[in-house]
Amino acid sequence: MKHLITDIQRFSLSDGPGIRTTVFFKGCNMHCTWCHNPETLSMDRDLMFYPAKCIGCGRCFSTCENGAHKIENGIHIIDRSLCTKCGKCAEKCYAEALTMSGKEMSVEQIMFEIRQDKAYYDASGGGVTLSGGEVLCHTDFALEIAKACHAEGISVAIETNLSLPYEKIEPFIKEVDLIMADLKIFDEETHKKYTGISNKTIIENIKRISHPKMVIRTPLIEGVTAKEENLRSIAKLLSGKENLLYYQLLNFNPLGDSKYQSLNKTNDFSSLRPYTDEQMKAFGEMLSNTGIKIKVSE
Ligand code: SF4
Ligand code: SF4
């Protein structure tokens, strides 16, 4: 069995404890309007185009059998209605102005990447993080990777939105050593507005899952999630949760903007900037009387 993987990042220090290899699955059931990895949202492969890297060699024009590469008003564009995402033009683009997001990989191919850094995981308390997209949309394949990691003594964490019914995800959750789950918005209607789905299942799962250890996270998006009432409501939900390591406030990540452009998609949050260290610290202090452990990311 093979599966679409967006990327495998080695030596990650931001996706859980220690040194980690992060495997990014392709495809997500939520569509957060501020997502900084828009290339992971679709279950399909995606052609990404970075005009600033284009050297005008013309290979993509002669390669594409569908005539999807065009010049309009002197500008190189891709007519995505003609593109079948075959990836042939990206293979010929040596300047890497064209790249395909999503590569079919087997468990063994992924394990080949993962096991190279086993010594670093052992020395740092790290391991593998299965991320997305949304890893729970791919539990059969992810379960195989988790089992293969455990067979080699490698710890497995997941980054997830926990938005699928517990009955569907239980076998996979039981194979995982750490859950890092996002609850972005407590109010159900607002959650639907900004992510496309209800948060009921997420909240049920957060309450229900008592093992393994969990980190609950909220990315701070000005005017949306970064509101005292929202953060206090989430903190209250987490109060008394025995397997909670901490509640983490994540700073906004602005790096998705060029990716939106490369996919010819609109980024509603392109003008938003991360909070300063002082502002992040203030958010943490605001929740200091909630009785739960708060961590604030830079
Ligand atoms: S193949 Fe790449 S570098 Fe050459 S014209 Fe196409 S996009 Fe530009
Ligand atoms: S991915 Fe295939 S169909 Fe799409 S523009 Fe490139 S060569 Fe043409």
PDB file of C-alpha atoms and ligand atoms in Angstrom:
ATOM      1  CA  MET A   1       0.000   0.000   0.000  1.00  0.00           C
ATOM      2  CA  LYS A   2       1.231   3.505  -0.859  1.00  0.00           C
ATOM      3  CA  HIS A   3      -0.039   6.837   0.354  1.00  0.00           C
ATOM      4  CA  LEU A   4       0.310  10.513  -0.552  1.00  0.00           C
ATOM      5  CA  ILE A   5       2.876  12.262   1.636  1.00  0.00           C
ATOM      6  CA  THR A   6       3.470  16.021   1.334  1.00  0.00           C
ATOM      7  CA  ASP A   7       6.849  16.135   3.021  1.00  0.00           C
ATOM      8  CA  ILE A   8       9.164  14.430   5.492  1.00  0.00           C
ATOM      9  CA  GLN A   9      11.120  16.863   7.660  1.00  0.00           C
ATOM     10  CA  ARG A  10      14.123  15.594   9.578  1.00  0.00           C
ATOM     11  CA  PHE A  11      15.653  17.263  12.651  1.00  0.00           C
ATOM     12  CA  SER A  12      12.476  19.085  13.613  1.00  0.00           C
ATOM     13  CA  LEU A  13      12.551  20.741  17.046  1.00  0.00           C
ATOM     14  CA  SER A  14       9.032  22.157  16.981  1.00  0.00           C
ATOM     15  CA  ASP A  15       6.776  19.124  16.532  1.00  0.00           C
ATOM     16  CA  GLY A  16       7.067  17.558  19.981  1.00  0.00           C
ATOM     17  CA  PRO A  17       9.812  16.669  22.458  1.00  0.00           C
ATOM     18  CA  GLY A  18      13.431  16.136  21.401  1.00  0.00           C
ATOM     19  CA  ILE A  19      14.699  15.761  17.861  1.00  0.00           C
ATOM     20  CA  ARG A  20      11.972  14.492  15.552  1.00  0.00           C
ATOM     21  CA  THR A  21      11.206  13.437  12.033  1.00  0.00           C
ATOM     22  CA  THR A  22       7.827  14.824  10.968  1.00  0.00           C
ATOM     23  CA  VAL A  23       5.790  13.068   8.309  1.00  0.00           C
ATOM     24  CA  PHE A  24       3.192  15.322   6.678  1.00  0.00           C
ATOM     25  CA  PHE A  25       0.174  13.502   5.289  1.00  0.00           C
ATOM     26  CA  LYS A  26      -1.744  15.008   2.389  1.00  0.00           C
ATOM     27  CA  GLY A  27      -5.418  15.780   2.898  1.00  0.00           C
ATOM     28  CA  CYS A  28      -7.422  17.383   5.694  1.00  0.00           C
ATOM     29  CA  ASN A  29     -11.109  17.361   6.630  1.00  0.00           C
ATOM     30  CA  MET A  30     -10.939  20.894   8.022  1.00  0.00           C
ATOM     31  CA  HIS A  31     -10.145  24.023   6.049  1.00  0.00           C
ATOM     32  CA  CYS A  32      -8.911  26.591   8.553  1.00  0.00           C
ATOM     33  CA  THR A  33      -8.863  29.907   6.758  1.00  0.00           C
ATOM     34  CA  TRP A  34      -5.396  30.790   8.179  1.00  0.00           C
ATOM     35  CA  CYS A  35      -3.741  27.394   7.474  1.00  0.00           C
ATOM     36  CA  HIS A  36      -0.001  27.860   6.839  1.00  0.00           C
ATOM     37  CA  ASN A  37       0.243  24.567   4.944  1.00  0.00           C
ATOM     38  CA  PRO A  38      -2.432  25.032   2.243  1.00  0.00           C
ATOM     39  CA  GLU A  39      -0.711  22.457   0.026  1.00  0.00           C
ATOM     40  CA  THR A  40      -1.679  19.749   2.549  1.00  0.00           C
ATOM     41  CA  LEU A  41      -5.435  20.464   2.464  1.00  0.00           C
ATOM     42  CA  SER A  42      -6.433  18.607  -0.706  1.00  0.00           C
ATOM     43  CA  MET A  43      -6.404  14.790  -0.752  1.00  0.00           C
ATOM     44  CA  ASP A  44      -5.054  15.069  -4.290  1.00  0.00           C
ATOM     45  CA  ARG A  45      -1.625  16.045  -5.608  1.00  0.00           C
ATOM     46  CA  ASP A  46      -1.152  19.782  -6.236  1.00  0.00           C
ATOM     47  CA  LEU A  47       0.988  21.663  -8.738  1.00  0.00           C
ATOM     48  CA  MET A  48       2.760  24.620  -7.101  1.00  0.00           C
ATOM     49  CA  PHE A  49       4.230  27.460  -9.163  1.00  0.00           C
ATOM     50  CA  TYR A  50       6.740  30.011  -7.832  1.00  0.00           C
ATOM     51  CA  PRO A  51       7.149  32.608 -10.643  1.00  0.00           C
ATOM     52  CA  ALA A  52      10.086  34.307  -8.873  1.00  0.00           C
ATOM     53  CA  LYS A  53      12.174  31.167  -9.462  1.00  0.00           C
ATOM     54  CA  CYS A  54      11.237  30.814 -13.140  1.00  0.00           C
ATOM     55  CA  ILE A  55      14.175  31.298 -15.535  1.00  0.00           C
ATOM     56  CA  GLY A  56      11.962  31.238 -18.619  1.00  0.00           C
ATOM     57  CA  CYS A  57      13.490  28.093 -20.136  1.00  0.00           C
ATOM     58  CA  GLY A  58      10.139  27.099 -21.693  1.00  0.00           C
ATOM     59  CA  ARG A  59      10.399  23.374 -20.901  1.00  0.00           C
ATOM     60  CA  CYS A  60       7.015  23.332 -19.143  1.00  0.00           C
ATOM     61  CA  PHE A  61       5.309  24.767 -22.236  1.00  0.00           C
ATOM     62  CA  SER A  62       6.696  22.051 -24.504  1.00  0.00           C
ATOM     63  CA  THR A  63       6.087  19.298 -21.927  1.00  0.00           C
ATOM     64  CA  CYS A  64       2.452  19.941 -21.039  1.00  0.00           C
ATOM     65  CA  GLU A  65       0.225  17.982 -23.407  1.00  0.00           C
ATOM     66  CA  ASN A  66      -2.843  19.946 -22.254  1.00  0.00           C
ATOM     67  CA  GLY A  67      -1.528  23.416 -23.001  1.00  0.00           C
ATOM     68  CA  ALA A  68      -2.036  24.478 -19.380  1.00  0.00           C
ATOM     69  CA  HIS A  69       1.022  26.773 -19.380  1.00  0.00           C
ATOM     70  CA  LYS A  70       0.153  30.049 -21.063  1.00  0.00           C
ATOM     71  CA  ILE A  71       1.404  33.582 -21.477  1.00  0.00           C
ATOM     72  CA  GLU A  72      -1.249  36.165 -20.699  1.00  0.00           C
ATOM     73  CA  ASN A  73      -0.422  39.860 -20.853  1.00  0.00           C
ATOM     74  CA  GLY A  74       3.252  38.893 -20.896  1.00  0.00           C
ATOM     75  CA  ILE A  75       2.908  36.809 -17.734  1.00  0.00           C
ATOM     76  CA  HIS A  76       3.415  33.052 -17.404  1.00  0.00           C
ATOM     77  CA  ILE A  77       0.224  31.563 -15.935  1.00  0.00           C
ATOM     78  CA  ILE A  78      -1.178  28.076 -15.411  1.00  0.00           C
ATOM     79  CA  ASP A  79      -4.713  27.395 -16.596  1.00  0.00           C
ATOM     80  CA  ARG A  80      -5.672  25.056 -13.781  1.00  0.00           C
ATOM     81  CA  SER A  81      -8.885  24.042 -15.547  1.00  0.00           C
ATOM     82  CA  LEU A  82      -6.651  22.283 -18.105  1.00  0.00           C
ATOM     83  CA  CYS A  83      -4.155  20.816 -15.625  1.00  0.00           C
ATOM     84  CA  THR A  84      -4.582  17.121 -14.763  1.00  0.00           C
ATOM     85  CA  LYS A  85      -1.827  17.286 -12.103  1.00  0.00           C
ATOM     86  CA  CYS A  86       0.269  14.745 -13.990  1.00  0.00           C
ATOM     87  CA  GLY A  87       3.460  16.384 -12.678  1.00  0.00           C
ATOM     88  CA  LYS A  88       5.408  16.107 -15.946  1.00  0.00           C
ATOM     89  CA  CYS A  89       6.179  19.838 -16.160  1.00  0.00           C
ATOM     90  CA  ALA A  90       7.501  19.879 -12.595  1.00  0.00           C
ATOM     91  CA  GLU A  91       9.853  17.000 -13.428  1.00  0.00           C
ATOM     92  CA  LYS A  92      11.319  19.121 -16.240  1.00  0.00           C
ATOM     93  CA  CYS A  93      11.601  22.338 -14.222  1.00  0.00           C
ATOM     94  CA  TYR A  94      15.192  22.285 -13.021  1.00  0.00           C
ATOM     95  CA  ALA A  95      14.801  25.758 -11.508  1.00  0.00           C
ATOM     96  CA  GLU A  96      12.192  24.290  -9.104  1.00  0.00           C
ATOM     97  CA  ALA A  97       9.714  27.003 -10.012  1.00  0.00           C
ATOM     98  CA  LEU A  98       7.245  24.134 -10.478  1.00  0.00           C
ATOM     99  CA  THR A  99       6.896  21.470  -7.826  1.00  0.00           C
ATOM    100  CA  MET A 100       4.317  18.797  -7.076  1.00  0.00           C
ATOM    101  CA  SER A 101       2.953  18.556  -3.561  1.00  0.00           C
ATOM    102  CA  GLY A 102       2.149  14.943  -2.716  1.00  0.00           C
ATOM    103  CA  LYS A 103       4.325  11.913  -3.356  1.00  0.00           C
ATOM    104  CA  GLU A 104       3.142   8.298  -3.245  1.00  0.00           C
ATOM    105  CA  MET A 105       5.207   6.529  -0.580  1.00  0.00           C
ATOM    106  CA  SER A 106       5.091   3.082   1.006  1.00  0.00           C
ATOM    107  CA  VAL A 107       5.519   2.399   4.721  1.00  0.00           C
ATOM    108  CA  GLU A 108       8.973   0.973   3.985  1.00  0.00           C
ATOM    109  CA  GLN A 109      10.029   4.093   2.043  1.00  0.00           C
ATOM    110  CA  ILE A 110       8.899   6.291   4.939  1.00  0.00           C
ATOM    111  CA  MET A 111      10.629   4.035   7.485  1.00  0.00           C
ATOM    112  CA  PHE A 112      13.850   4.308   5.468  1.00  0.00           C
ATOM    113  CA  GLU A 113      13.785   8.080   6.118  1.00  0.00           C
ATOM    114  CA  ILE A 114      12.702   7.734   9.732  1.00  0.00           C
ATOM    115  CA  ARG A 115      15.241   5.165  10.917  1.00  0.00           C
ATOM    116  CA  GLN A 116      18.241   7.213   9.744  1.00  0.00           C
ATOM    117  CA  ASP A 117      17.951   9.451  12.821  1.00  0.00           C
ATOM    118  CA  LYS A 118      17.221   6.789  15.451  1.00  0.00           C
ATOM    119  CA  ALA A 119      20.396   7.715  17.383  1.00  0.00           C
ATOM    120  CA  TYR A 120      19.218  11.341  17.635  1.00  0.00           C
ATOM    121  CA  TYR A 121      15.762  10.299  18.874  1.00  0.00           C
ATOM    122  CA  ASP A 122      17.354   8.089  21.524  1.00  0.00           C
ATOM    123  CA  ALA A 123      19.758  10.805  22.677  1.00  0.00           C
ATOM    124  CA  SER A 124      17.156  13.606  22.792  1.00  0.00           C
ATOM    125  CA  GLY A 125      13.947  11.865  23.850  1.00  0.00           C
ATOM    126  CA  GLY A 126      12.554  12.511  20.390  1.00  0.00           C
ATOM    127  CA  GLY A 127      10.906  10.327  17.790  1.00  0.00           C
ATOM    128  CA  VAL A 128       8.474  10.574  14.929  1.00  0.00           C
ATOM    129  CA  THR A 129       5.558  12.985  14.568  1.00  0.00           C
ATOM    130  CA  LEU A 130       2.755  12.108  12.172  1.00  0.00           C
ATOM    131  CA  SER A 131       1.229  15.376  11.020  1.00  0.00           C
ATOM    132  CA  GLY A 132      -0.859  16.785   8.214  1.00  0.00           C
ATOM    133  CA  GLY A 133      -3.044  17.627   6.592  1.00  0.00           C
ATOM    134  CA  GLU A 134      -4.938  15.550   9.106  1.00  0.00           C
ATOM    135  CA  VAL A 135      -3.382  12.244  10.095  1.00  0.00           C
ATOM    136  CA  LEU A 136      -6.727  10.863  11.332  1.00  0.00           C
ATOM    137  CA  CYS A 137      -8.036  10.962   7.748  1.00  0.00           C
ATOM    138  CA  HIS A 138      -5.422   8.283   7.029  1.00  0.00           C
ATOM    139  CA  THR A 139      -5.530   6.053  10.101  1.00  0.00           C
ATOM    140  CA  ASP A 140      -5.042   2.663   8.370  1.00  0.00           C
ATOM    141  CA  PHE A 141      -1.778   3.747   6.790  1.00  0.00           C
ATOM    142  CA  ALA A 142      -0.683   5.799   9.814  1.00  0.00           C
ATOM    143  CA  LEU A 143      -1.295   2.787  12.064  1.00  0.00           C
ATOM    144  CA  GLU A 144       1.108   0.743   9.934  1.00  0.00           C
ATOM    145  CA  ILE A 145       3.780   3.427  10.303  1.00  0.00           C
ATOM    146  CA  ALA A 146       3.214   3.669  14.068  1.00  0.00           C
ATOM    147  CA  LYS A 147       3.536  -0.107  14.453  1.00  0.00           C
ATOM    148  CA  ALA A 148       6.679  -0.160  12.309  1.00  0.00           C
ATOM    149  CA  CYS A 149       8.187   2.631  14.448  1.00  0.00           C
ATOM    150  CA  HIS A 150       7.397   0.797  17.680  1.00  0.00           C
ATOM    151  CA  ALA A 151       8.907  -2.413  16.293  1.00  0.00           C
ATOM    152  CA  GLU A 152      12.147  -0.429  15.982  1.00  0.00           C
ATOM    153  CA  GLY A 153      11.865   1.265  19.374  1.00  0.00           C
ATOM    154  CA  ILE A 154      10.865   4.678  17.992  1.00  0.00           C
ATOM    155  CA  SER A 155       8.295   6.777  19.829  1.00  0.00           C
ATOM    156  CA  VAL A 156       5.298   8.170  17.907  1.00  0.00           C
ATOM    157  CA  ALA A 157       3.482  11.475  18.415  1.00  0.00           C
ATOM    158  CA  ILE A 158       0.650  12.910  16.341  1.00  0.00           C
ATOM    159  CA  GLU A 159      -0.453  16.432  15.472  1.00  0.00           C
ATOM    160  CA  THR A 160      -4.191  16.291  14.938  1.00  0.00           C
ATOM    161  CA  ASN A 161      -7.509  18.109  15.007  1.00  0.00           C
ATOM    162  CA  LEU A 162      -9.201  15.099  16.738  1.00  0.00           C
ATOM    163  CA  SER A 163     -12.317  15.720  14.664  1.00  0.00           C
ATOM    164  CA  LEU A 164     -13.220  12.136  13.766  1.00  0.00           C
ATOM    165  CA  PRO A 165     -15.484   9.896  15.886  1.00  0.00           C
ATOM    166  CA  TYR A 166     -13.602   8.016  18.594  1.00  0.00           C
ATOM    167  CA  GLU A 167     -14.831   4.615  17.373  1.00  0.00           C
ATOM    168  CA  LYS A 168     -13.073   5.231  14.040  1.00  0.00           C
ATOM    169  CA  ILE A 169      -9.764   6.374  15.486  1.00  0.00           C
ATOM    170  CA  GLU A 170      -9.469   4.175  18.584  1.00  0.00           C
ATOM    171  CA  PRO A 171      -7.083   1.482  17.231  1.00  0.00           C
ATOM    172  CA  PHE A 172      -4.702   4.163  15.990  1.00  0.00           C
ATOM    173  CA  ILE A 173      -4.930   6.338  19.123  1.00  0.00           C
ATOM    174  CA  LYS A 174      -4.027   3.287  21.225  1.00  0.00           C
ATOM    175  CA  GLU A 175      -0.798   2.890  19.223  1.00  0.00           C
ATOM    176  CA  VAL A 176       0.320   6.492  19.770  1.00  0.00           C
ATOM    177  CA  ASP A 177       2.618   7.776  22.569  1.00  0.00           C
ATOM    178  CA  LEU A 178       1.686  11.473  22.560  1.00  0.00           C
ATOM    179  CA  ILE A 179      -1.256  13.444  21.142  1.00  0.00           C
ATOM    180  CA  MET A 180      -0.820  17.106  20.269  1.00  0.00           C
ATOM    181  CA  ALA A 181      -4.348  18.234  19.411  1.00  0.00           C
ATOM    182  CA  ASP A 182      -5.647  21.618  18.322  1.00  0.00           C
ATOM    183  CA  LEU A 183      -8.818  23.153  19.680  1.00  0.00           C
ATOM    184  CA  LYS A 184      -8.946  26.483  17.944  1.00  0.00           C
ATOM    185  CA  ILE A 185     -12.369  27.853  18.760  1.00  0.00           C
ATOM    186  CA  PHE A 186     -14.702  26.909  21.609  1.00  0.00           C
ATOM    187  CA  ASP A 187     -17.921  28.360  20.190  1.00  0.00           C
ATOM    188  CA  GLU A 188     -19.389  25.828  17.752  1.00  0.00           C
ATOM    189  CA  GLU A 189     -20.827  28.260  15.206  1.00  0.00           C
ATOM    190  CA  THR A 190     -17.625  30.318  15.050  1.00  0.00           C
ATOM    191  CA  HIS A 191     -15.652  27.080  14.700  1.00  0.00           C
ATOM    192  CA  LYS A 192     -17.810  26.084  11.741  1.00  0.00           C
ATOM    193  CA  LYS A 193     -17.367  29.495  10.147  1.00  0.00           C
ATOM    194  CA  TYR A 194     -13.559  29.432  10.229  1.00  0.00           C
ATOM    195  CA  THR A 195     -12.739  25.716   9.860  1.00  0.00           C
ATOM    196  CA  GLY A 196     -15.688  24.341   7.899  1.00  0.00           C
ATOM    197  CA  ILE A 197     -16.843  21.842  10.547  1.00  0.00           C
ATOM    198  CA  SER A 198     -18.392  21.595  14.012  1.00  0.00           C
ATOM    199  CA  ASN A 199     -16.120  21.219  17.046  1.00  0.00           C
ATOM    200  CA  LYS A 200     -18.449  18.818  18.905  1.00  0.00           C
ATOM    201  CA  THR A 201     -16.458  15.656  18.127  1.00  0.00           C
ATOM    202  CA  ILE A 202     -13.170  17.396  18.956  1.00  0.00           C
ATOM    203  CA  ILE A 203     -14.447  18.388  22.397  1.00  0.00           C
ATOM    204  CA  GLU A 204     -15.907  14.906  22.998  1.00  0.00           C
ATOM    205  CA  ASN A 205     -12.568  13.325  22.087  1.00  0.00           C
ATOM    206  CA  ILE A 206     -10.606  15.702  24.317  1.00  0.00           C
ATOM    207  CA  LYS A 207     -12.864  14.771  27.235  1.00  0.00           C
ATOM    208  CA  ARG A 208     -12.864  11.054  26.460  1.00  0.00           C
ATOM    209  CA  ILE A 209      -9.221  10.251  25.672  1.00  0.00           C
ATOM    210  CA  SER A 210      -7.463   9.479  28.947  1.00  0.00           C
ATOM    211  CA  HIS A 211      -4.372   7.885  27.424  1.00  0.00           C
ATOM    212  CA  PRO A 212      -1.749   8.716  26.104  1.00  0.00           C
ATOM    213  CA  LYS A 213      -0.544  12.104  27.374  1.00  0.00           C
ATOM    214  CA  MET A 214      -1.995  15.077  25.535  1.00  0.00           C
ATOM    215  CA  VAL A 215      -1.001  18.611  24.678  1.00  0.00           C
ATOM    216  CA  ILE A 216      -3.907  20.823  23.601  1.00  0.00           C
ATOM    217  CA  ARG A 217      -2.987  23.780  21.425  1.00  0.00           C
ATOM    218  CA  THR A 218      -4.593  26.945  20.100  1.00  0.00           C
ATOM    219  CA  PRO A 219      -2.961  28.995  17.343  1.00  0.00           C
ATOM    220  CA  LEU A 220      -3.471  32.669  18.153  1.00  0.00           C
ATOM    221  CA  ILE A 221      -5.221  34.343  15.229  1.00  0.00           C
ATOM    222  CA  GLU A 222      -6.002  37.988  15.846  1.00  0.00           C
ATOM    223  CA  GLY A 223      -9.748  38.667  15.865  1.00  0.00           C
ATOM    224  CA  VAL A 224     -10.611  34.952  15.666  1.00  0.00           C
ATOM    225  CA  THR A 225      -9.013  32.651  18.248  1.00  0.00           C
ATOM    226  CA  ALA A 226      -6.945  35.187  20.197  1.00  0.00           C
ATOM    227  CA  LYS A 227      -9.821  36.340  22.383  1.00  0.00           C
ATOM    228  CA  GLU A 228      -9.865  36.075  26.153  1.00  0.00           C
ATOM    229  CA  GLU A 229     -13.325  34.459  26.248  1.00  0.00           C
ATOM    230  CA  ASN A 230     -12.282  31.782  23.725  1.00  0.00           C
ATOM    231  CA  LEU A 231      -9.012  30.937  25.473  1.00  0.00           C
ATOM    232  CA  ARG A 232     -10.615  30.894  28.926  1.00  0.00           C
ATOM    233  CA  SER A 233     -13.401  28.576  27.715  1.00  0.00           C
ATOM    234  CA  ILE A 234     -10.829  26.130  26.326  1.00  0.00           C
ATOM    235  CA  ALA A 235      -8.727  26.346  29.507  1.00  0.00           C
ATOM    236  CA  LYS A 236     -11.856  25.616  31.577  1.00  0.00           C
ATOM    237  CA  LEU A 237     -12.594  22.540  29.461  1.00  0.00           C
ATOM    238  CA  LEU A 238      -9.063  21.267  30.152  1.00  0.00           C
ATOM    239  CA  SER A 239      -9.176  21.898  33.867  1.00  0.00           C
ATOM    240  CA  GLY A 240      -8.742  18.646  35.821  1.00  0.00           C
ATOM    241  CA  LYS A 241      -7.815  16.591  32.757  1.00  0.00           C
ATOM    242  CA  GLU A 242      -5.354  14.108  34.204  1.00  0.00           C
ATOM    243  CA  ASN A 243      -3.445  13.198  31.032  1.00  0.00           C
ATOM    244  CA  LEU A 244      -2.969  16.854  30.003  1.00  0.00           C
ATOM    245  CA  LEU A 245       0.709  17.813  29.873  1.00  0.00           C
ATOM    246  CA  TYR A 246      -0.061  21.464  29.166  1.00  0.00           C
ATOM    247  CA  TYR A 247      -2.189  23.885  27.148  1.00  0.00           C
ATOM    248  CA  GLN A 248      -0.065  25.544  24.478  1.00  0.00           C
ATOM    249  CA  LEU A 249      -0.688  28.896  22.807  1.00  0.00           C
ATOM    250  CA  LEU A 250       0.913  28.939  19.362  1.00  0.00           C
ATOM    251  CA  ASN A 251       1.931  32.116  17.605  1.00  0.00           C
ATOM    252  CA  PHE A 252       0.513  32.790  14.129  1.00  0.00           C
ATOM    253  CA  ASN A 253       2.725  31.354  11.384  1.00  0.00           C
ATOM    254  CA  PRO A 254       2.831  33.712   8.363  1.00  0.00           C
ATOM    255  CA  LEU A 255       4.917  31.416   6.146  1.00  0.00           C
ATOM    256  CA  GLY A 256       1.960  30.112   4.172  1.00  0.00           C
ATOM    257  CA  ASP A 257       1.559  33.239   2.037  1.00  0.00           C
ATOM    258  CA  SER A 258       3.907  32.233  -0.805  1.00  0.00           C
ATOM    259  CA  LYS A 259       2.295  28.779  -0.846  1.00  0.00           C
ATOM    260  CA  TYR A 260      -1.162  30.302  -1.340  1.00  0.00           C
ATOM    261  CA  GLN A 261       0.234  32.265  -4.284  1.00  0.00           C
ATOM    262  CA  SER A 262       1.903  29.170  -5.735  1.00  0.00           C
ATOM    263  CA  LEU A 263      -1.463  27.361  -5.669  1.00  0.00           C
ATOM    264  CA  ASN A 264      -3.295  30.386  -7.051  1.00  0.00           C
ATOM    265  CA  LYS A 265      -5.414  30.550  -3.898  1.00  0.00           C
ATOM    266  CA  THR A 266      -6.475  33.558  -1.857  1.00  0.00           C
ATOM    267  CA  ASN A 267      -4.975  33.985   1.609  1.00  0.00           C
ATOM    268  CA  ASP A 268      -7.495  35.823   3.801  1.00  0.00           C
ATOM    269  CA  PHE A 269      -4.818  36.357   6.467  1.00  0.00           C
ATOM    270  CA  SER A 270      -1.953  37.592   4.270  1.00  0.00           C
ATOM    271  CA  SER A 271      -1.655  40.876   6.183  1.00  0.00           C
ATOM    272  CA  LEU A 272      -1.638  39.231   9.615  1.00  0.00           C
ATOM    273  CA  ARG A 273       1.683  39.233  11.473  1.00  0.00           C
ATOM    274  CA  PRO A 274       2.861  37.096  14.414  1.00  0.00           C
ATOM    275  CA  TYR A 275       2.546  38.473  17.930  1.00  0.00           C
ATOM    276  CA  THR A 276       5.662  39.844  19.607  1.00  0.00           C
ATOM    277  CA  ASP A 277       7.293  37.898  22.450  1.00  0.00           C
ATOM    278  CA  GLU A 278       5.810  40.383  24.931  1.00  0.00           C
ATOM    279  CA  GLN A 279       2.313  39.940  23.528  1.00  0.00           C
ATOM    280  CA  MET A 280       2.631  36.142  23.642  1.00  0.00           C
ATOM    281  CA  LYS A 281       3.819  36.356  27.229  1.00  0.00           C
ATOM    282  CA  ALA A 282       0.792  38.504  28.066  1.00  0.00           C
ATOM    283  CA  PHE A 283      -1.564  35.858  26.658  1.00  0.00           C
ATOM    284  CA  GLY A 284       0.129  33.276  28.884  1.00  0.00           C
ATOM    285  CA  GLU A 285      -0.173  35.514  31.948  1.00  0.00           C
ATOM    286  CA  MET A 286      -3.840  36.117  31.180  1.00  0.00           C
ATOM    287  CA  LEU A 287      -4.461  32.378  31.698  1.00  0.00           C
ATOM    288  CA  SER A 288      -2.130  31.987  34.679  1.00  0.00           C
ATOM    289  CA  ASN A 289      -5.040  31.777  37.140  1.00  0.00           C
ATOM    290  CA  THR A 290      -6.804  28.932  35.300  1.00  0.00           C
ATOM    291  CA  GLY A 291      -5.137  26.178  37.307  1.00  0.00           C
ATOM    292  CA  ILE A 292      -3.690  24.424  34.254  1.00  0.00           C
ATOM    293  CA  LYS A 293      -0.144  24.487  32.956  1.00  0.00           C
ATOM    294  CA  ILE A 294       0.209  26.991  30.104  1.00  0.00           C
ATOM    295  CA  LYS A 295       3.024  27.067  27.555  1.00  0.00           C
ATOM    296  CA  VAL A 296       3.504  29.840  25.061  1.00  0.00           C
ATOM    297  CA  SER A 297       5.373  29.344  21.793  1.00  0.00           C
ATOM    298  CA  GLU A 298       7.651  32.044  20.314  1.00  0.00           C
TER     299      GLU A 298
HETATM  300  S1  SF4 B   1      10.199  24.824 -16.749  1.00  0.00           S
HETATM  301 FE1  SF4 B   1      10.316  26.025 -14.839  1.00  0.00          FE
HETATM  302  S2  SF4 B   1      11.917  27.561 -15.198  1.00  0.00           S
HETATM  303 FE2  SF4 B   1      11.339  26.725 -17.218  1.00  0.00          FE
HETATM  304  S3  SF4 B   1       9.742  28.161 -17.957  1.00  0.00           S
HETATM  305 FE3  SF4 B   1       8.687  26.469 -16.916  1.00  0.00          FE
HETATM  306  S4  SF4 B   1       8.418  27.223 -14.806  1.00  0.00           S
HETATM  307 FE4  SF4 B   1       9.970  28.516 -15.758  1.00  0.00          FE
HETATM  308  S1  SF4 B   2       0.989  19.007 -14.113  1.00  0.00           S
HETATM  309 FE1  SF4 B   2       0.722  18.026 -16.126  1.00  0.00          FE
HETATM  310  S2  SF4 B   2      -1.228  18.845 -16.910  1.00  0.00           S
HETATM  311 FE2  SF4 B   2      -0.603  20.170 -15.220  1.00  0.00          FE
HETATM  312  S3  SF4 B   2       0.499  21.855 -16.172  1.00  0.00           S
HETATM  313 FE3  SF4 B   2       2.049  20.288 -15.611  1.00  0.00          FE
HETATM  314  S4  SF4 B   2       2.293  18.986 -17.409  1.00  0.00           S
HETATM  315 FE4  SF4 B   2       0.404  20.191 -17.686  1.00  0.00          FE
END
